[in-house]
Coordinates of C-alpha atoms in Angstrom, one line a residue:
X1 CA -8.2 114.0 -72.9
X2 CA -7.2 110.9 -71.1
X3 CA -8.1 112.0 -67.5
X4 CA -9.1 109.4 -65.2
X5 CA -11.1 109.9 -61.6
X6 CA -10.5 107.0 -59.6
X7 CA -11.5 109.3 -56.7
X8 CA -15.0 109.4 -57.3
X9 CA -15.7 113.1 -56.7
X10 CA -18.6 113.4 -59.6
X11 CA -20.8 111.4 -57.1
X12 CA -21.5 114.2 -54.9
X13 CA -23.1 115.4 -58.1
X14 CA -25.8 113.4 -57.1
X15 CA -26.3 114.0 -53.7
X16 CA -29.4 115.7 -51.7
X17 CA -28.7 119.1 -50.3
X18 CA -30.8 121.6 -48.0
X19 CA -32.0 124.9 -50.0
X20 CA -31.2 128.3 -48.3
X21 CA -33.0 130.3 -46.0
X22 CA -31.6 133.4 -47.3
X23 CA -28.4 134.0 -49.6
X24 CA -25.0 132.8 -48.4
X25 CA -21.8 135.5 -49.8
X26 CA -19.3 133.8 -51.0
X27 CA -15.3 134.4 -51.2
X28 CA -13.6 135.7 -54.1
X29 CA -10.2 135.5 -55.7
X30 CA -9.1 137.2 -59.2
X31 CA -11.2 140.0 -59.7
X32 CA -14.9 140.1 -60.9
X33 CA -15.2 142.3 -64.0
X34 CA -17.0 145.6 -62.8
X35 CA -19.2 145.0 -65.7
X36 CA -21.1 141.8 -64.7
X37 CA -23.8 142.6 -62.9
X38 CA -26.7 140.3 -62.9
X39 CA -27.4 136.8 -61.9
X40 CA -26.9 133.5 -63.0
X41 CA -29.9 131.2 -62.3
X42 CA -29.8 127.4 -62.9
X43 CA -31.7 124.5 -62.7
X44 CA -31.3 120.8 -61.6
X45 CA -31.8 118.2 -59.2
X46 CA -31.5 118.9 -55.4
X47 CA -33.5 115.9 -54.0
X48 CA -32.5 112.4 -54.6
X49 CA -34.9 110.6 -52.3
X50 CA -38.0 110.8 -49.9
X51 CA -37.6 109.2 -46.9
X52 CA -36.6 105.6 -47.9
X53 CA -37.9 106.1 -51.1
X54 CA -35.3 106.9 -54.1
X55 CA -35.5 108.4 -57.4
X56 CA -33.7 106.1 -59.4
X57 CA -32.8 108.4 -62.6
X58 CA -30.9 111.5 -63.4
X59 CA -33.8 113.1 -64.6
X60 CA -36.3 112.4 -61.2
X61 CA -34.9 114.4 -58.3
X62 CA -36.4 117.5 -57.6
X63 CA -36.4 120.7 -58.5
X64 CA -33.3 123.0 -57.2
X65 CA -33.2 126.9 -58.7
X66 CA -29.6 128.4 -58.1
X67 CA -28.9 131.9 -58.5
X68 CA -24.8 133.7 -57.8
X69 CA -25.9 137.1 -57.8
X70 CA -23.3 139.5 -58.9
X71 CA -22.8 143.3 -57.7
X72 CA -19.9 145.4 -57.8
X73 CA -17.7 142.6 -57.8
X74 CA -19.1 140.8 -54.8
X75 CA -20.9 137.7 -54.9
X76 CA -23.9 135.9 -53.2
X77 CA -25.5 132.4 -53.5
X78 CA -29.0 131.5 -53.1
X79 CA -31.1 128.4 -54.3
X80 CA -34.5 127.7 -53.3
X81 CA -36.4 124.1 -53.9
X82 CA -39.6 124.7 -56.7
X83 CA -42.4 124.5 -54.9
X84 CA -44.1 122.5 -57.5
X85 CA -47.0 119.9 -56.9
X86 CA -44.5 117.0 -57.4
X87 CA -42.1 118.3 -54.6
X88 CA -44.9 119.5 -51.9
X89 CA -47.4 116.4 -52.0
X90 CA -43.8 114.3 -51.4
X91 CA -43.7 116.1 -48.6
X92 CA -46.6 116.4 -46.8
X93 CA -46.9 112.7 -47.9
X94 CA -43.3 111.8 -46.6
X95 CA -43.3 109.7 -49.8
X96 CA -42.7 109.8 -53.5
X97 CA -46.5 110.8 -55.1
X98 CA -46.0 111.5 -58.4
X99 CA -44.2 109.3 -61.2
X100 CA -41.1 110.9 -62.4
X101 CA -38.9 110.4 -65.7
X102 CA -37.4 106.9 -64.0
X103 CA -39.2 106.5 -61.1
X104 CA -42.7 104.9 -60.7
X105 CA -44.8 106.4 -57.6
X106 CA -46.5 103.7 -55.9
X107 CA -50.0 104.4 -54.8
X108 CA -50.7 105.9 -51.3
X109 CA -50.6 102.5 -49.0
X110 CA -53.4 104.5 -46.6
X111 CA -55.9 103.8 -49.1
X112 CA -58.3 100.4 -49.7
X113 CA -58.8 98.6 -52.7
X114 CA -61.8 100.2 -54.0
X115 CA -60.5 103.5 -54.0
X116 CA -57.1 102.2 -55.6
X117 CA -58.9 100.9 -58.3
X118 CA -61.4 103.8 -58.7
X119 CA -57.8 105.8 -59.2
X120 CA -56.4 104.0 -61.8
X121 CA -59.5 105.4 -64.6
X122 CA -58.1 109.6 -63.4
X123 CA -55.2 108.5 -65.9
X124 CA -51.3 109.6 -65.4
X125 CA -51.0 112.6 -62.9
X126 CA -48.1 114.3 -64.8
X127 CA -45.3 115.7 -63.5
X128 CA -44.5 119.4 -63.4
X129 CA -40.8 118.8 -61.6
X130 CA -39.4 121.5 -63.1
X131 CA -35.3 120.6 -63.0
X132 CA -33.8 121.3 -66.6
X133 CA -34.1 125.2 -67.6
X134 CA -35.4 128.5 -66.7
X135 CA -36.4 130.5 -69.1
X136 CA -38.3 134.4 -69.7
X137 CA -42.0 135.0 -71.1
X138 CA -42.4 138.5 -71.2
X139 CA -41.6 139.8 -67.6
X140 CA -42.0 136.9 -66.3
X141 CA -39.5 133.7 -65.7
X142 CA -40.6 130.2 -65.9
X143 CA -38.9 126.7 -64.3
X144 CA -39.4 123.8 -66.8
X145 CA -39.2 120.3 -67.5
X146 CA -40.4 118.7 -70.8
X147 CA -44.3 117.9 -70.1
X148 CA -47.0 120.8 -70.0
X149 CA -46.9 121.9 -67.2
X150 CA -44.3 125.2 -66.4
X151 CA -43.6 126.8 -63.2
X152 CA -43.4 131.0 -62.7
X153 CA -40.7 132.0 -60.6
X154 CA -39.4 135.0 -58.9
X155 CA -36.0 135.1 -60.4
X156 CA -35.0 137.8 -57.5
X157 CA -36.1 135.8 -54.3
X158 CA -36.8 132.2 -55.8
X159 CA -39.8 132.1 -54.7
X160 CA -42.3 129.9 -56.6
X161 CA -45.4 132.4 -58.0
X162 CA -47.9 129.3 -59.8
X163 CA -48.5 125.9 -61.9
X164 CA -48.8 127.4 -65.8
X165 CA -50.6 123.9 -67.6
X166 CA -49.7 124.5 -71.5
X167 CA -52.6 122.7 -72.1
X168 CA -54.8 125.9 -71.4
X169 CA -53.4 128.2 -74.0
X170 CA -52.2 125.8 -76.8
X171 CA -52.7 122.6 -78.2
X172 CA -49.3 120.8 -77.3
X173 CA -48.6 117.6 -75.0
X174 CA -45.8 119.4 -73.8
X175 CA -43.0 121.5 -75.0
X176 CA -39.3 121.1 -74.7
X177 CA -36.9 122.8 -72.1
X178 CA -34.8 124.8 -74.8
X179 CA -37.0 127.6 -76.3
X180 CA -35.9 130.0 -78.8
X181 CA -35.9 133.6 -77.5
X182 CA -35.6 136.1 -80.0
X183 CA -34.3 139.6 -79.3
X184 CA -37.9 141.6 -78.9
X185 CA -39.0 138.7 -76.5
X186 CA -40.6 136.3 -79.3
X187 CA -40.5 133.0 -77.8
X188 CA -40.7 129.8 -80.1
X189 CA -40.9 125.9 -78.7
X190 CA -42.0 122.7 -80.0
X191 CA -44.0 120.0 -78.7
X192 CA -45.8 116.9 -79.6
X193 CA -49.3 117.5 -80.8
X194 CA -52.5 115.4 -81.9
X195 CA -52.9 116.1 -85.8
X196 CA -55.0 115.8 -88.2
X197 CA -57.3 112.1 -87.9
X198 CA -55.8 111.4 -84.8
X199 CA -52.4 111.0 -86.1
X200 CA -49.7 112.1 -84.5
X201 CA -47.6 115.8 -85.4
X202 CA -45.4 118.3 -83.6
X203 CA -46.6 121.9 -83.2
X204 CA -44.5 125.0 -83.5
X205 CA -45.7 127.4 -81.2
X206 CA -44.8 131.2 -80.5
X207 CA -45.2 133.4 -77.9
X208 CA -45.8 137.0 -78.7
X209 CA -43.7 140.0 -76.9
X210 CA -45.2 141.6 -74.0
X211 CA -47.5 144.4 -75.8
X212 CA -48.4 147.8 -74.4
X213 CA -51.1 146.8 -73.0
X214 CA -49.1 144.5 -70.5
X215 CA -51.7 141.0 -71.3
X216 CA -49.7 138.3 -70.1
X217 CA -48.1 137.4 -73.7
X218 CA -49.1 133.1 -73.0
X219 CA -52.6 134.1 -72.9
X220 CA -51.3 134.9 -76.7
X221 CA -49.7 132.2 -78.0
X222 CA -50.6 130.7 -81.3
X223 CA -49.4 127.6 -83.4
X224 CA -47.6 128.6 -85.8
X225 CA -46.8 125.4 -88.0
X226 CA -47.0 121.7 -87.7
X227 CA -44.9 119.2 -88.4
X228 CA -45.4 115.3 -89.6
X229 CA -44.5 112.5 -87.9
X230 CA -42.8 109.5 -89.4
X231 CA -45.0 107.2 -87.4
X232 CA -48.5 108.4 -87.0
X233 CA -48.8 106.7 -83.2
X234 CA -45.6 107.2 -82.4
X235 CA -43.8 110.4 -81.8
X236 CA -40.1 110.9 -81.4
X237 CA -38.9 113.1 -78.6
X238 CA -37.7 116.1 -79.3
X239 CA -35.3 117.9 -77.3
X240 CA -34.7 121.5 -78.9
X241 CA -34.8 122.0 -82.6
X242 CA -33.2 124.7 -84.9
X243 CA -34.4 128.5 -85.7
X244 CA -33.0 131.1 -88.0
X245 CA -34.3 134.4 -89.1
X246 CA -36.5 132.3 -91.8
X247 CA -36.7 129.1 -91.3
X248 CA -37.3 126.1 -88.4
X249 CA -35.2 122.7 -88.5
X250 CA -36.8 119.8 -86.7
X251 CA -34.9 117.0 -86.4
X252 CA -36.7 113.9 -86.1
X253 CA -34.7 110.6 -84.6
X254 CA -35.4 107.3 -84.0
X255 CA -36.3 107.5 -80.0
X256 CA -39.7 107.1 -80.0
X257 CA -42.3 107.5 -77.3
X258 CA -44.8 104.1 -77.7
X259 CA -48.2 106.6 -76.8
X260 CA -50.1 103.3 -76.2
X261 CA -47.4 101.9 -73.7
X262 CA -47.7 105.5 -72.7
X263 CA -51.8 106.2 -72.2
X264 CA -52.1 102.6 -70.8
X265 CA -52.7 102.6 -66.7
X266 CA -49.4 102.7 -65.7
X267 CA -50.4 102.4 -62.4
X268 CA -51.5 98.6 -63.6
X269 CA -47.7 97.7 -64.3
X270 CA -45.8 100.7 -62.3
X271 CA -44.4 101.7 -65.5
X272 CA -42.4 105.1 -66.4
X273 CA -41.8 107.5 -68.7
X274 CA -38.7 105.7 -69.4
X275 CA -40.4 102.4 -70.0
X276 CA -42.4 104.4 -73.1
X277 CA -39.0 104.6 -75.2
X278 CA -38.3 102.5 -77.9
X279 CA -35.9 102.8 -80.9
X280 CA -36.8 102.4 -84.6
X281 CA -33.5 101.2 -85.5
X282 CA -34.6 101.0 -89.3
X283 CA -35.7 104.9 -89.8
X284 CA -32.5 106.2 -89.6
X285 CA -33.1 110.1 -89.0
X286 CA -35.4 112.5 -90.4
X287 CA -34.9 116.2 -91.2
X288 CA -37.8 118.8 -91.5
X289 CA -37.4 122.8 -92.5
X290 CA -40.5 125.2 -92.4
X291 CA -40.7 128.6 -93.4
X292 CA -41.2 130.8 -90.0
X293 CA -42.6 133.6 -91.8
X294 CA -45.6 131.8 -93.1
X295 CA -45.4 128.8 -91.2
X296 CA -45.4 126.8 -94.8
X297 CA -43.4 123.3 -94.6
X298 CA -40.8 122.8 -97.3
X299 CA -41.5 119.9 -99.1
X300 CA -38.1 118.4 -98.9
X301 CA -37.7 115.1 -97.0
X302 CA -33.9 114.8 -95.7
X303 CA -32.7 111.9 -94.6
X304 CA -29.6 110.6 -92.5
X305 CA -28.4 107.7 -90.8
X306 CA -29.1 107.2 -86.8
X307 CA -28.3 109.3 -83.6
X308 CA -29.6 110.4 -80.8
X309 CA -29.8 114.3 -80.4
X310 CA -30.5 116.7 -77.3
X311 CA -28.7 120.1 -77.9
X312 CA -28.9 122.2 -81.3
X313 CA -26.0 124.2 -81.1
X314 CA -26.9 127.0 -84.1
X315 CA -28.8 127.6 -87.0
X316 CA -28.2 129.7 -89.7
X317 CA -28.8 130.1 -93.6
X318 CA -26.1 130.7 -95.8
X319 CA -27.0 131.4 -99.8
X320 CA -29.5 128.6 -100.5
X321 CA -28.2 126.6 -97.5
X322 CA -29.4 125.9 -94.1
X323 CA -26.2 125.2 -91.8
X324 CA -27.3 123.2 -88.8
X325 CA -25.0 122.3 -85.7
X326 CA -25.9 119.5 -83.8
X327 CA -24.8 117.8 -80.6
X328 CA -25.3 114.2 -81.7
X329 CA -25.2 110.9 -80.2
X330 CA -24.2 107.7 -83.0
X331 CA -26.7 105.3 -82.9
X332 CA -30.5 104.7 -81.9
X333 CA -30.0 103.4 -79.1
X334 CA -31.6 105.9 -76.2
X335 CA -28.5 107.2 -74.2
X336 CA -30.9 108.4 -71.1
X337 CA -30.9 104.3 -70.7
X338 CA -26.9 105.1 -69.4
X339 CA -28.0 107.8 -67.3
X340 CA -29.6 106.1 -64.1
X341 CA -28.5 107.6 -60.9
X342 CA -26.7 103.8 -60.1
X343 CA -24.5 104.3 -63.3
X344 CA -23.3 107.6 -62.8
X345 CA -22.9 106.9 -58.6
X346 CA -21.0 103.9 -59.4
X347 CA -17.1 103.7 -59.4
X348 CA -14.8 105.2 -62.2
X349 CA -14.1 101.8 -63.6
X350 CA -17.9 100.6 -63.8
X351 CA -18.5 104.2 -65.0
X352 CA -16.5 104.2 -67.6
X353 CA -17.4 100.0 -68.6
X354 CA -21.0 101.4 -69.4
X355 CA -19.8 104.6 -71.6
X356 CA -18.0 101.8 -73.4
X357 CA -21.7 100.5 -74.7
X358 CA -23.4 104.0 -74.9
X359 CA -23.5 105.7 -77.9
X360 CA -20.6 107.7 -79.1
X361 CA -20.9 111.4 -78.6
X362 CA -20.0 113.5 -81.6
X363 CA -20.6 117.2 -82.8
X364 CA -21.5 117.7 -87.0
X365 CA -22.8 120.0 -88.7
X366 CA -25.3 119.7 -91.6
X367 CA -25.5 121.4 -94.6
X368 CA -29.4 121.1 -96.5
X369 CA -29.9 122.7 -99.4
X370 CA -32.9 124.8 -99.4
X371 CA -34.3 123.5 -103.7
X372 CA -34.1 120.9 -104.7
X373 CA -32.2 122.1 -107.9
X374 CA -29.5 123.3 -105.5
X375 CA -28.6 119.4 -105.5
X376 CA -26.6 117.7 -107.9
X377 CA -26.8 113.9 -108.2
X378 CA -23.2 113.8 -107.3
X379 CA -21.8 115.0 -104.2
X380 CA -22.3 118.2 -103.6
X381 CA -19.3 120.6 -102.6
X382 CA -18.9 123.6 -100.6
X383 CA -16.7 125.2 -98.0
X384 CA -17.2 122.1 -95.9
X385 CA -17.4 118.1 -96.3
X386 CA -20.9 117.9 -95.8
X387 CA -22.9 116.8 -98.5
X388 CA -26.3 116.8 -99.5
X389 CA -26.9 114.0 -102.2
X390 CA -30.3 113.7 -104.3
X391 CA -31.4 110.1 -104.7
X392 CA -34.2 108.3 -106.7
X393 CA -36.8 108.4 -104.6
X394 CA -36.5 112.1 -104.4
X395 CA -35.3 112.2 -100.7
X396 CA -32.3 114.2 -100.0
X397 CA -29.3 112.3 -98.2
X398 CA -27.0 113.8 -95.7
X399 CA -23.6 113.2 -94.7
X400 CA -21.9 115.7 -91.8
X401 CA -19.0 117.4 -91.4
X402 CA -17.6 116.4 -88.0
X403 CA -16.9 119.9 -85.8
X404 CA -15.7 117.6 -82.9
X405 CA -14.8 114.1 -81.7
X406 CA -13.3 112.3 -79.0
X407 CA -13.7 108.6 -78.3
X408 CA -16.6 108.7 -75.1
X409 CA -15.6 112.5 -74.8
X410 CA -18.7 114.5 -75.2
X411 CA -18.9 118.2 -76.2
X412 CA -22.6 118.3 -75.4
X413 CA -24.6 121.5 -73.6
X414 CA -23.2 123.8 -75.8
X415 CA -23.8 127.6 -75.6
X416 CA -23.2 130.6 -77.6
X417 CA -23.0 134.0 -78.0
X418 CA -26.9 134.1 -78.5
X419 CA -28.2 137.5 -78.0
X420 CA -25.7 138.6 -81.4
X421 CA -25.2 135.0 -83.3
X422 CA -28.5 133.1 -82.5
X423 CA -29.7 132.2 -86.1
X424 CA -26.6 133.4 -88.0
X425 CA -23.1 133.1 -88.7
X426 CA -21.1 132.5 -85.8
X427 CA -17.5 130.9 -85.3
X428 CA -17.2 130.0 -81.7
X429 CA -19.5 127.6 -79.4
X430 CA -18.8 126.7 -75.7
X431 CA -19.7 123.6 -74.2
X432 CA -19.4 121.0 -71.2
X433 CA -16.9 118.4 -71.6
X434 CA -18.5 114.7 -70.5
X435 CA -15.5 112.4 -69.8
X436 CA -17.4 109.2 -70.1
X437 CA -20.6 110.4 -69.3
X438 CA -18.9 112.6 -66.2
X439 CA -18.5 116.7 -66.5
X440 CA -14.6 117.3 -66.2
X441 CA -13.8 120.2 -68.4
X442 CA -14.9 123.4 -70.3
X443 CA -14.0 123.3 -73.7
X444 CA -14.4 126.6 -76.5
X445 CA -14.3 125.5 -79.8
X446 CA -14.1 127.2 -83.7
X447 CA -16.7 125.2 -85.3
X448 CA -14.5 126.7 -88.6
X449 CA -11.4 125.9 -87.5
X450 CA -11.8 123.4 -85.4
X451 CA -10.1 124.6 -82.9
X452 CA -10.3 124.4 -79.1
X453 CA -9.1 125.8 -75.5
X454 CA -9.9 123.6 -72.5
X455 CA -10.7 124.4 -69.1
X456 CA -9.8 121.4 -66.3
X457 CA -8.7 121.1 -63.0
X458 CA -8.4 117.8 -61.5
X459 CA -11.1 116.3 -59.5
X460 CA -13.3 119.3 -60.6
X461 CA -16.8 118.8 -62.6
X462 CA -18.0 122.1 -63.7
X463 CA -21.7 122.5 -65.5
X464 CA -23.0 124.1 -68.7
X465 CA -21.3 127.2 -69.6
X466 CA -22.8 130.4 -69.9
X467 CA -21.5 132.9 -72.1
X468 CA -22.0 136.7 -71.3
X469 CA -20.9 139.3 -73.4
X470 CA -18.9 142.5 -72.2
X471 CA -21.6 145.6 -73.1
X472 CA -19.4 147.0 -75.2
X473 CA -17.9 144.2 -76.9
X474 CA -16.3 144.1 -80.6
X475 CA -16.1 140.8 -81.2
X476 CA -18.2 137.3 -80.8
X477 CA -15.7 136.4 -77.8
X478 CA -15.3 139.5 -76.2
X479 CA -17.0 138.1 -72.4
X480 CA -16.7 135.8 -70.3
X481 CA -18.4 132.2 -69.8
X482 CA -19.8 131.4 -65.9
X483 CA -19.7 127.7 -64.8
X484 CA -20.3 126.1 -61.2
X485 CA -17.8 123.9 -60.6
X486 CA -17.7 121.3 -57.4
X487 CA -14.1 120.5 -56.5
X488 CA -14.8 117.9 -53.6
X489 CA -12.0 116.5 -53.1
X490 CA -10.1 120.0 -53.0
X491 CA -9.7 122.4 -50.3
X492 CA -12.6 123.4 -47.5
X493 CA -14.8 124.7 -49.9
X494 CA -16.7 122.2 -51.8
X495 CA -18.0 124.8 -54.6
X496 CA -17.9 127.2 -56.9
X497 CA -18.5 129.8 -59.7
X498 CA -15.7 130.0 -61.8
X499 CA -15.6 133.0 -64.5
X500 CA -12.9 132.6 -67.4
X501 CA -12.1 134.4 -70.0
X502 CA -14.3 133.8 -73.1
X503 CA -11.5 134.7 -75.0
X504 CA -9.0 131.7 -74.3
X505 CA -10.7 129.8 -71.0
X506 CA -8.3 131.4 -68.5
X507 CA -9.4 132.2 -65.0
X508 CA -10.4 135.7 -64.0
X509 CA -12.4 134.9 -60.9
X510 CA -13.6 132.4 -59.1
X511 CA -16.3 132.6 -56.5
X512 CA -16.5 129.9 -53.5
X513 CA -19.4 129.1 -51.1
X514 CA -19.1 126.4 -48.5
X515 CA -21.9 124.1 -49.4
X516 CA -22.0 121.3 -52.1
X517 CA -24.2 122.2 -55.1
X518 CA -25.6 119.4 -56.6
X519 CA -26.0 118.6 -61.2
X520 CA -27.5 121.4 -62.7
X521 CA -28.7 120.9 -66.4
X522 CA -29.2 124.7 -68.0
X523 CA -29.8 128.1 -67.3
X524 CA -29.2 132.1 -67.9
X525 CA -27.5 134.7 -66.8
X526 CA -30.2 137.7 -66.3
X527 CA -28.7 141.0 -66.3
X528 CA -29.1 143.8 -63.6

């Protein structure tokens, strides 16, 4: 665990970079299994400032799409910026124009006071930076942040295709970067929603497969249940949320959005997303399961005490039990408060002083009983040490089983083998390893066991593993997992995609390119 980086590599992490005018090949050693062809695309941050102007948060800079193409075992790298409004008006303006997750965008200067103040009633221009995932609707793919506005792509030449505003097809505020995707194309997401009286709720909404008729499947999309909120004004954010064969797990934390901090002018007090957060540090957390089928809410309030949670790492049901793996976070205090761009540029020794206050990163799994009568007043005991205990106000109280742990050592993106386990039983998950908030290792892990295999090198900080099964495969593992990895420090070549065995995390191929390749969050691996 205990490795240290006094050297300071991860900041090039969060450095600007030029996109590509055409793809780059890069220079491999091992030997690229014949079977992968496809390409990996990812998403994340490739602009950290215009002009003078930074972005002052992890979440602001924008979007870069990557894609390492892979073709009888030669490899090429390509990534193109997202040409989304957020990105093109900062550059015809040669200034920062629209408000991002940290960063307030100051009004244009050229303009007088009247016409300032005329723009302050057009409300928040949201933004459409679309940095964290890519993800498929029918034939099509689609960058994304977390607001409504998606961006189609052209996964082969990364070319940006059009502004999709949510808005128009369903009645969400947004929707999360981590859809479901089922196996026939089904797409499920969640996003905050106005209710019933003006109160606040989440929606469920699906996506239909592309049909015969080839109808662009969004112009189809439907909500399919809502969820209550704890707090009818203010809605928690939501990151991803859980989906099996039959059911949908919401977890609701204590980060809330303050919508009145939020619909305010921010252009009055150059406010933020960031400054809408607040923490109800007396809700603790709140679990919600719906039936998919019908799109019926089980009328079972689960409770549990506080975290912060991004990444759901499975779902599945197991006789009368919901299992649900979570990448949590103790506490309720916000941990994007840690993740400003000056925290994670700053020395090891500062970095590692604030991961000290954060809170403490920690994989569990849940277990929620699906009747009530499946819970005895006493604890109650199965294969695992979670418990589910009924109390007198009728609310059902959780305690986890802890899958992994490491003081300020995060398991966090995880990934698994979702085409085959999505929704079911599974045993292995794969995952980034944040040393103190920094990315220094690939770690598998048995989430029955326990057990785990590491990938590190030092002064290496690899991203969110992707796991891609072999087309014949046998077993869960049988693949290999796909991670870029900048090595700064290390040889001429600043980058590159490493391919390990999914197996046990040994090296089968790694693929370099000469140019620095700046935090990416998620991504897929599209076959050919």
């Amino acid at each position: 665990f205990r490795v240290e980086h006094p050297a300071g590599g991860y900041k090039k992490l969060f450095e600007t970079v030029e996109e590509l005018s055409s793809p780059v090949t890069a220079h491999v050693t091992g030997r690229i299994p014949t079977w992968l062809r496809g390409s990996l695309l990812r998403c994340g941050p490739g602009l950290f400032e215009v002009g003078a102007e930074p972005f002052y948060h992890l979440f602001d800079g924008q979007a870069l799409l990557h894609k390492f193409d892979f073709k009888e075992g030669h490899v090429t790298y390509h990534r193109r910026f997202v040409r989304t409004d957020a990105y093109v008006r900062a550059m015809t303006e040669k200034r920062i124009v629209i408000t991002e997750f940290g960063t307030y965008a100051y009004p244009d200067p050229c303009k007088n006071i009247f016409s300032r103040f005329f723009s302050y009633f057009k409300g928040v221009e949201v933004t459409d930076n679309a940095l964290v995932n890519v993800y498929p609707v029918g034939e099509d793919y689609y960058a994304c942040t977390e607001t409504n506005f998606i961006t189609k792509i052209n996964p082969d030449t990364l070319e940006t295709i059009k502004q999709v505003d949510l808005c128009k097809y369903v009645s969400v505020n947004g929707a999360t970067a981590h859809p479901h995707i089922e196996n026939d194309g089904t797409v499920y997401n969640i996003g905050n929603c106005f209710g019933k009286n003006f109160a606040l709720a989440y929606n469920i909404i699906r996506i239909p497969p592309l049909q015969a008729d080839k109808e662009d499947p969004m112009n189809k999309s439907e909500v399919l249940v809502q969820f209550p909120c704890s707090d009818r004004f203010k809605p928690s954010y939501v990151h991803s949320f859980g989906l099996t064969s039959n059911y949908i797990v919401f977890v609701e934390t204590p980060v809330k959005i303050n919508l009145l901090k939020f619909l305010s002018s921010w252009s009055l007090w150059g406010a933020n997303y960031m400054d809408c957060f607040e923490s109800n540090e007396t809700m603790g957390v709140w679990l919600h399961v719906a039936e998919k089928k019908k799109g019926r809410l089980l009328n079972i309030k689960y409770r549990t005490s506080a975290f912060n949670l991004f990444h759901h790492i499975n779902t599945y049901e197991d006789n009368g039990f919901l299992i649900v793996d979570l990448c949590t976070w103790k506490g309720f205090e916000f941990v994007y408060n840690y993740l400003y761009l000056a925290n994670l540029r700053a020395n090891w020794d500062e970095v590692k002083r604030q991961a000290e206050k954060a809170p403490q990163p920690e994989a569990r799994r849940y277990v929620l009983p699906l009747t009530i009568d499946k819970v005895p007043s006493q604890k109650l005991k199965i294969w695992t040490t979670a418990t589910a205990t009924l109390r007198s106000d009728e609310t059902i109280w959780l305690e986890p089983e802890v899958i992994f742990s490491g003081p300020r050592h995060a398991f966090e993106f995880p990934q698994i083998n979702y085409k085959k386990y999505a929704g079911k039983p599974y045993t292995y998950t794969y995952g980034l390893g944040l040393n103190h908030f920094v990315p220094d290792r690939l770690c598998k892990l048995n989430v029955k066991t326990k057990e785990t295999w590491v990938w590190q090198e030092p002064d290496s900080y690899p991203s969110e593993p992707i796991f891609v099964s072999h087309p014949d495969a046998l077993e869960e593992d049988d693949g290999v997992v796909l991670s870029i990895v900048i090595s700064p420090g290390v040889g001429p070549k600043p980058a590159y995609l490493l391919i390990l065995s999914a197996k046990d995390m040994s090296e089968v191929a790694r693929a370099e390119v000469e140019v620095n390749i700046p935090v990416t969050f998620h991504g897929l691996f599209k076959r050919a």
